[in-house]
Amino acid sequence: MNPLPKSFYTRDTVEVARDLLGKTLVRQEGKSQISGLIIETEAYRGEEDLACHCRAGRTPRTEIMYGPPGRAYVYLIYGMYWLLNIVTEEAGKPGAVLIRAVEPLEGIDIIAVRREGQAKKNWTDGPGKLSRALNIQGELNGLNITSASGPLFIAPGKAVKQDAVQAGPRVGLGSVPEPWRSKAWRFMVNYQSWEEM
């Protein structure tokens, strides 16, 4: 599989978030390959977005969001969950898309071991869960995901028609003021429409 080019990410963050639905997230570990179709994303765009890490401007943590698009922005929350984001927009204009959920395609046996004790439907239905399933951790922060030779990239997958997409507010923004709290920048595949495609 060939990775999506840098130009795919050098666009408006919200557009990229929607267009990542149906694409294939690929994790390569030695001779093993794990992959899944992206079925849920969230967009975080600019310093004006009060839900975005860049609301406070450039910091050592957010510097990567100001860099070239097509890089992995991986950070830890609650001291235990790694979250995978993909940097978007032109360099100097911060933005990133959080990959919230995938539908497993390859490496099912590996995922089953890593998510032992969890129902299969819950293996990768959250950003921290998919990172555990695909072994995405902090050392991947800053990785160029537009290279097929790397351990992580996103490839073309399955086209998702507009009527199969649901949009709504982003998750966990209770303390974020409006209008940012209610921005419909979370995109999900409607499962019924997905199965009919």
CSV table of C-alpha atoms in Angstrom, one decimal:
chain,number,residue,atom,x,y,z
A,1,MET,CA,0.0,0.0,0.0
A,2,ASN,CA,1.2,3.5,-0.9
A,3,PRO,CA,0.8,6.2,1.8
A,4,LEU,CA,-1.2,9.3,1.2
A,5,PRO,CA,1.0,12.2,-0.1
A,6,LYS,CA,1.9,15.3,1.9
A,7,SER,CA,-0.5,17.3,-0.3
A,8,PHE,CA,-3.4,15.4,1.2
A,9,TYR,CA,-2.6,16.9,4.6
A,10,THR,CA,-1.7,20.4,3.3
A,11,ARG,CA,-5.3,21.4,3.4
A,12,ASP,CA,-8.0,22.7,5.8
A,13,THR,CA,-7.9,20.6,8.9
A,14,VAL,CA,-11.7,20.0,9.0
A,15,GLU,CA,-11.7,18.8,5.3
A,16,VAL,CA,-8.8,16.4,6.1
A,17,ALA,CA,-10.7,15.1,9.1
A,18,ARG,CA,-13.7,14.2,7.0
A,19,ASP,CA,-11.6,12.8,4.2
A,20,LEU,CA,-9.6,10.5,6.4
A,21,LEU,CA,-12.7,8.4,7.0
A,22,GLY,CA,-12.3,5.2,5.1
A,23,LYS,CA,-8.6,5.5,4.8
A,24,THR,CA,-6.3,2.7,6.0
A,25,LEU,CA,-4.1,3.3,9.1
A,26,VAL,CA,-1.1,1.0,8.8
A,27,ARG,CA,1.4,0.0,11.6
A,28,GLN,CA,4.4,-2.0,10.6
A,29,GLU,CA,6.4,-3.8,13.3
A,30,GLY,CA,9.2,-5.9,11.9
A,31,LYS,CA,7.6,-8.5,9.7
A,32,SER,CA,4.1,-7.9,11.1
A,33,GLN,CA,1.6,-5.5,9.7
A,34,ILE,CA,-1.5,-4.3,11.6
A,35,SER,CA,-4.1,-2.1,9.9
A,36,GLY,CA,-7.5,-0.7,10.3
A,37,LEU,CA,-10.0,1.5,8.4
A,38,ILE,CA,-10.4,4.9,10.0
A,39,ILE,CA,-14.0,5.3,11.1
A,40,GLU,CA,-13.9,8.3,13.5
A,41,THR,CA,-11.8,11.5,13.6
A,42,GLU,CA,-11.8,15.0,15.2
A,43,ALA,CA,-10.4,18.3,13.8
A,44,TYR,CA,-8.4,20.8,15.9
A,45,ARG,CA,-7.5,23.9,14.0
A,46,GLY,CA,-5.5,27.0,14.9
A,47,GLU,CA,-4.7,29.1,17.9
A,48,GLU,CA,-8.3,30.5,17.8
A,49,ASP,CA,-9.8,27.1,18.4
A,50,LEU,CA,-10.0,27.0,22.2
A,51,ALA,CA,-10.2,23.2,22.2
A,52,CYS,CA,-6.9,22.9,20.4
A,53,HIS,CA,-3.5,22.5,22.1
A,54,CYS,CA,-2.3,25.5,20.2
A,55,ARG,CA,-4.7,27.9,21.9
A,56,ALA,CA,-1.7,29.0,24.0
A,57,GLY,CA,0.6,29.4,21.0
A,58,ARG,CA,3.9,27.7,20.4
A,59,THR,CA,5.2,25.5,23.2
A,60,PRO,CA,7.7,22.6,23.2
A,61,ARG,CA,4.7,20.3,23.1
A,62,THR,CA,2.8,22.0,20.3
A,63,GLU,CA,5.8,23.0,18.1
A,64,ILE,CA,5.2,20.0,15.9
A,65,MET,CA,1.7,21.3,15.0
A,66,TYR,CA,3.4,24.3,13.4
A,67,GLY,CA,5.7,22.2,11.3
A,68,PRO,CA,5.2,20.4,8.0
A,69,PRO,CA,2.0,18.5,7.5
A,70,GLY,CA,1.9,14.7,7.3
A,71,ARG,CA,3.6,14.2,10.7
A,72,ALA,CA,2.4,12.2,13.6
A,73,TYR,CA,1.6,14.2,16.7
A,74,VAL,CA,1.5,11.6,19.6
A,75,TYR,CA,1.0,12.7,23.1
A,76,LEU,CA,0.1,11.1,26.5
A,77,ILE,CA,-3.1,11.8,28.5
A,78,TYR,CA,-4.0,10.8,32.0
A,79,GLY,CA,-0.5,9.3,32.2
A,80,MET,CA,-1.5,6.2,30.4
A,81,TYR,CA,-3.2,6.7,27.0
A,82,TRP,CA,-1.2,7.7,23.9
A,83,LEU,CA,-3.3,9.6,21.3
A,84,LEU,CA,-2.4,9.7,17.6
A,85,ASN,CA,-3.0,12.9,15.6
A,86,ILE,CA,-1.9,13.9,12.1
A,87,VAL,CA,-0.5,17.4,11.5
A,88,THR,CA,-2.4,19.4,8.8
A,89,GLU,CA,-2.3,22.8,7.1
A,90,GLU,CA,0.7,24.6,5.7
A,91,ALA,CA,3.8,24.9,7.9
A,92,GLY,CA,3.4,27.7,10.4
A,93,LYS,CA,-0.4,27.3,10.5
A,94,PRO,CA,-1.2,24.8,13.3
A,95,GLY,CA,-3.7,22.1,12.9
A,96,ALA,CA,-4.1,18.4,13.5
A,97,VAL,CA,-6.6,15.5,13.2
A,98,LEU,CA,-7.1,13.1,16.1
A,99,ILE,CA,-7.7,9.5,14.9
A,100,ARG,CA,-10.5,8.4,17.3
A,101,ALA,CA,-11.4,4.9,16.0
A,102,VAL,CA,-10.5,2.3,13.4
A,103,GLU,CA,-12.1,-1.0,12.2
A,104,PRO,CA,-9.4,-3.7,12.4
A,105,LEU,CA,-8.3,-5.2,9.0
A,106,GLU,CA,-4.9,-6.9,9.5
A,107,GLY,CA,-3.0,-8.3,12.5
A,108,ILE,CA,-6.2,-9.4,14.2
A,109,ASP,CA,-4.3,-12.0,16.2
A,110,ILE,CA,-1.9,-9.4,17.5
A,111,ILE,CA,-4.7,-7.0,18.4
A,112,ALA,CA,-6.5,-9.8,20.2
A,113,VAL,CA,-3.5,-10.4,22.5
A,114,ARG,CA,-3.0,-6.6,23.2
A,115,ARG,CA,-6.8,-6.1,23.9
A,116,GLU,CA,-7.2,-9.4,25.8
A,117,GLY,CA,-10.3,-9.4,28.0
A,118,GLN,CA,-12.1,-6.8,25.9
A,119,ALA,CA,-15.0,-7.4,23.6
A,120,LYS,CA,-13.9,-7.4,19.9
A,121,LYS,CA,-16.2,-4.5,19.2
A,122,ASN,CA,-14.3,-2.4,21.8
A,123,TRP,CA,-10.8,-3.2,20.7
A,124,THR,CA,-10.2,0.0,18.7
A,125,ASP,CA,-13.3,2.1,19.3
A,126,GLY,CA,-11.4,4.9,21.1
A,127,PRO,CA,-8.2,6.9,20.5
A,128,GLY,CA,-6.4,5.3,23.5
A,129,LYS,CA,-7.7,1.8,22.6
A,130,LEU,CA,-6.5,1.9,19.0
A,131,SER,CA,-3.1,3.2,20.1
A,132,ARG,CA,-2.7,0.2,22.5
A,133,ALA,CA,-3.9,-2.2,19.7
A,134,LEU,CA,-1.5,-0.8,17.2
A,135,ASN,CA,1.3,-0.1,19.7
A,136,ILE,CA,1.4,3.6,19.0
A,137,GLN,CA,3.6,5.3,21.6
A,138,GLY,CA,5.6,8.5,22.2
A,139,GLU,CA,8.6,7.5,20.1
A,140,LEU,CA,6.4,7.9,17.0
A,141,ASN,CA,5.9,11.6,17.7
A,142,GLY,CA,7.1,13.7,14.8
A,143,LEU,CA,7.2,10.7,12.4
A,144,ASN,CA,6.7,11.5,8.7
A,145,ILE,CA,3.7,9.3,7.9
A,146,THR,CA,3.9,10.0,4.1
A,147,SER,CA,6.8,7.5,3.8
A,148,ALA,CA,5.9,3.8,3.2
A,149,SER,CA,9.3,2.8,4.7
A,150,GLY,CA,8.3,4.1,8.1
A,151,PRO,CA,6.5,2.2,10.9
A,152,LEU,CA,3.3,4.1,10.5
A,153,PHE,CA,1.4,5.6,7.6
A,154,ILE,CA,-2.1,6.1,6.2
A,155,ALA,CA,-3.0,4.6,2.8
A,156,PRO,CA,-6.1,5.0,0.6
A,157,GLY,CA,-8.9,2.7,1.6
A,158,LYS,CA,-12.6,2.7,1.1
A,159,ALA,CA,-14.6,5.6,-0.3
A,160,VAL,CA,-17.1,6.9,2.1
A,161,LYS,CA,-20.1,8.7,0.6
A,162,GLN,CA,-21.4,11.9,2.2
A,163,ASP,CA,-24.7,10.3,3.3
A,164,ALA,CA,-22.6,7.7,5.3
A,165,VAL,CA,-20.9,10.4,7.4
A,166,GLN,CA,-22.2,11.8,10.7
A,167,ALA,CA,-20.8,15.0,12.2
A,168,GLY,CA,-21.1,16.3,15.7
A,169,PRO,CA,-19.3,18.1,18.6
A,170,ARG,CA,-15.9,16.9,19.7
A,171,VAL,CA,-15.6,14.7,22.8
A,172,GLY,CA,-14.7,15.8,26.3
A,173,LEU,CA,-14.9,19.6,25.9
A,174,GLY,CA,-17.2,20.4,28.8
A,175,SER,CA,-15.0,23.3,30.0
A,176,VAL,CA,-14.3,24.8,26.5
A,177,PRO,CA,-16.4,27.9,25.8
A,178,GLU,CA,-18.7,28.3,22.8
A,179,PRO,CA,-18.7,28.2,19.9
A,180,TRP,CA,-15.7,25.8,20.0
A,181,ARG,CA,-17.5,23.3,22.3
A,182,SER,CA,-20.3,22.7,19.8
A,183,LYS,CA,-18.3,22.8,16.6
A,184,ALA,CA,-19.3,19.8,14.5
A,185,TRP,CA,-15.7,18.8,13.9
A,186,ARG,CA,-16.1,15.2,14.9
A,187,PHE,CA,-16.7,12.9,11.9
A,188,MET,CA,-17.9,9.3,12.1
A,189,VAL,CA,-19.0,6.6,9.7
A,190,ASN,CA,-22.6,5.7,9.9
A,191,TYR,CA,-22.4,1.9,10.4
A,192,GLN,CA,-25.7,1.1,8.6
A,193,SER,CA,-24.6,3.0,5.5
A,194,TRP,CA,-21.1,1.6,5.8
A,195,GLU,CA,-22.4,-2.0,5.6
A,196,GLU,CA,-24.5,-1.1,2.6
A,197,MET,CA,-21.6,0.3,0.6
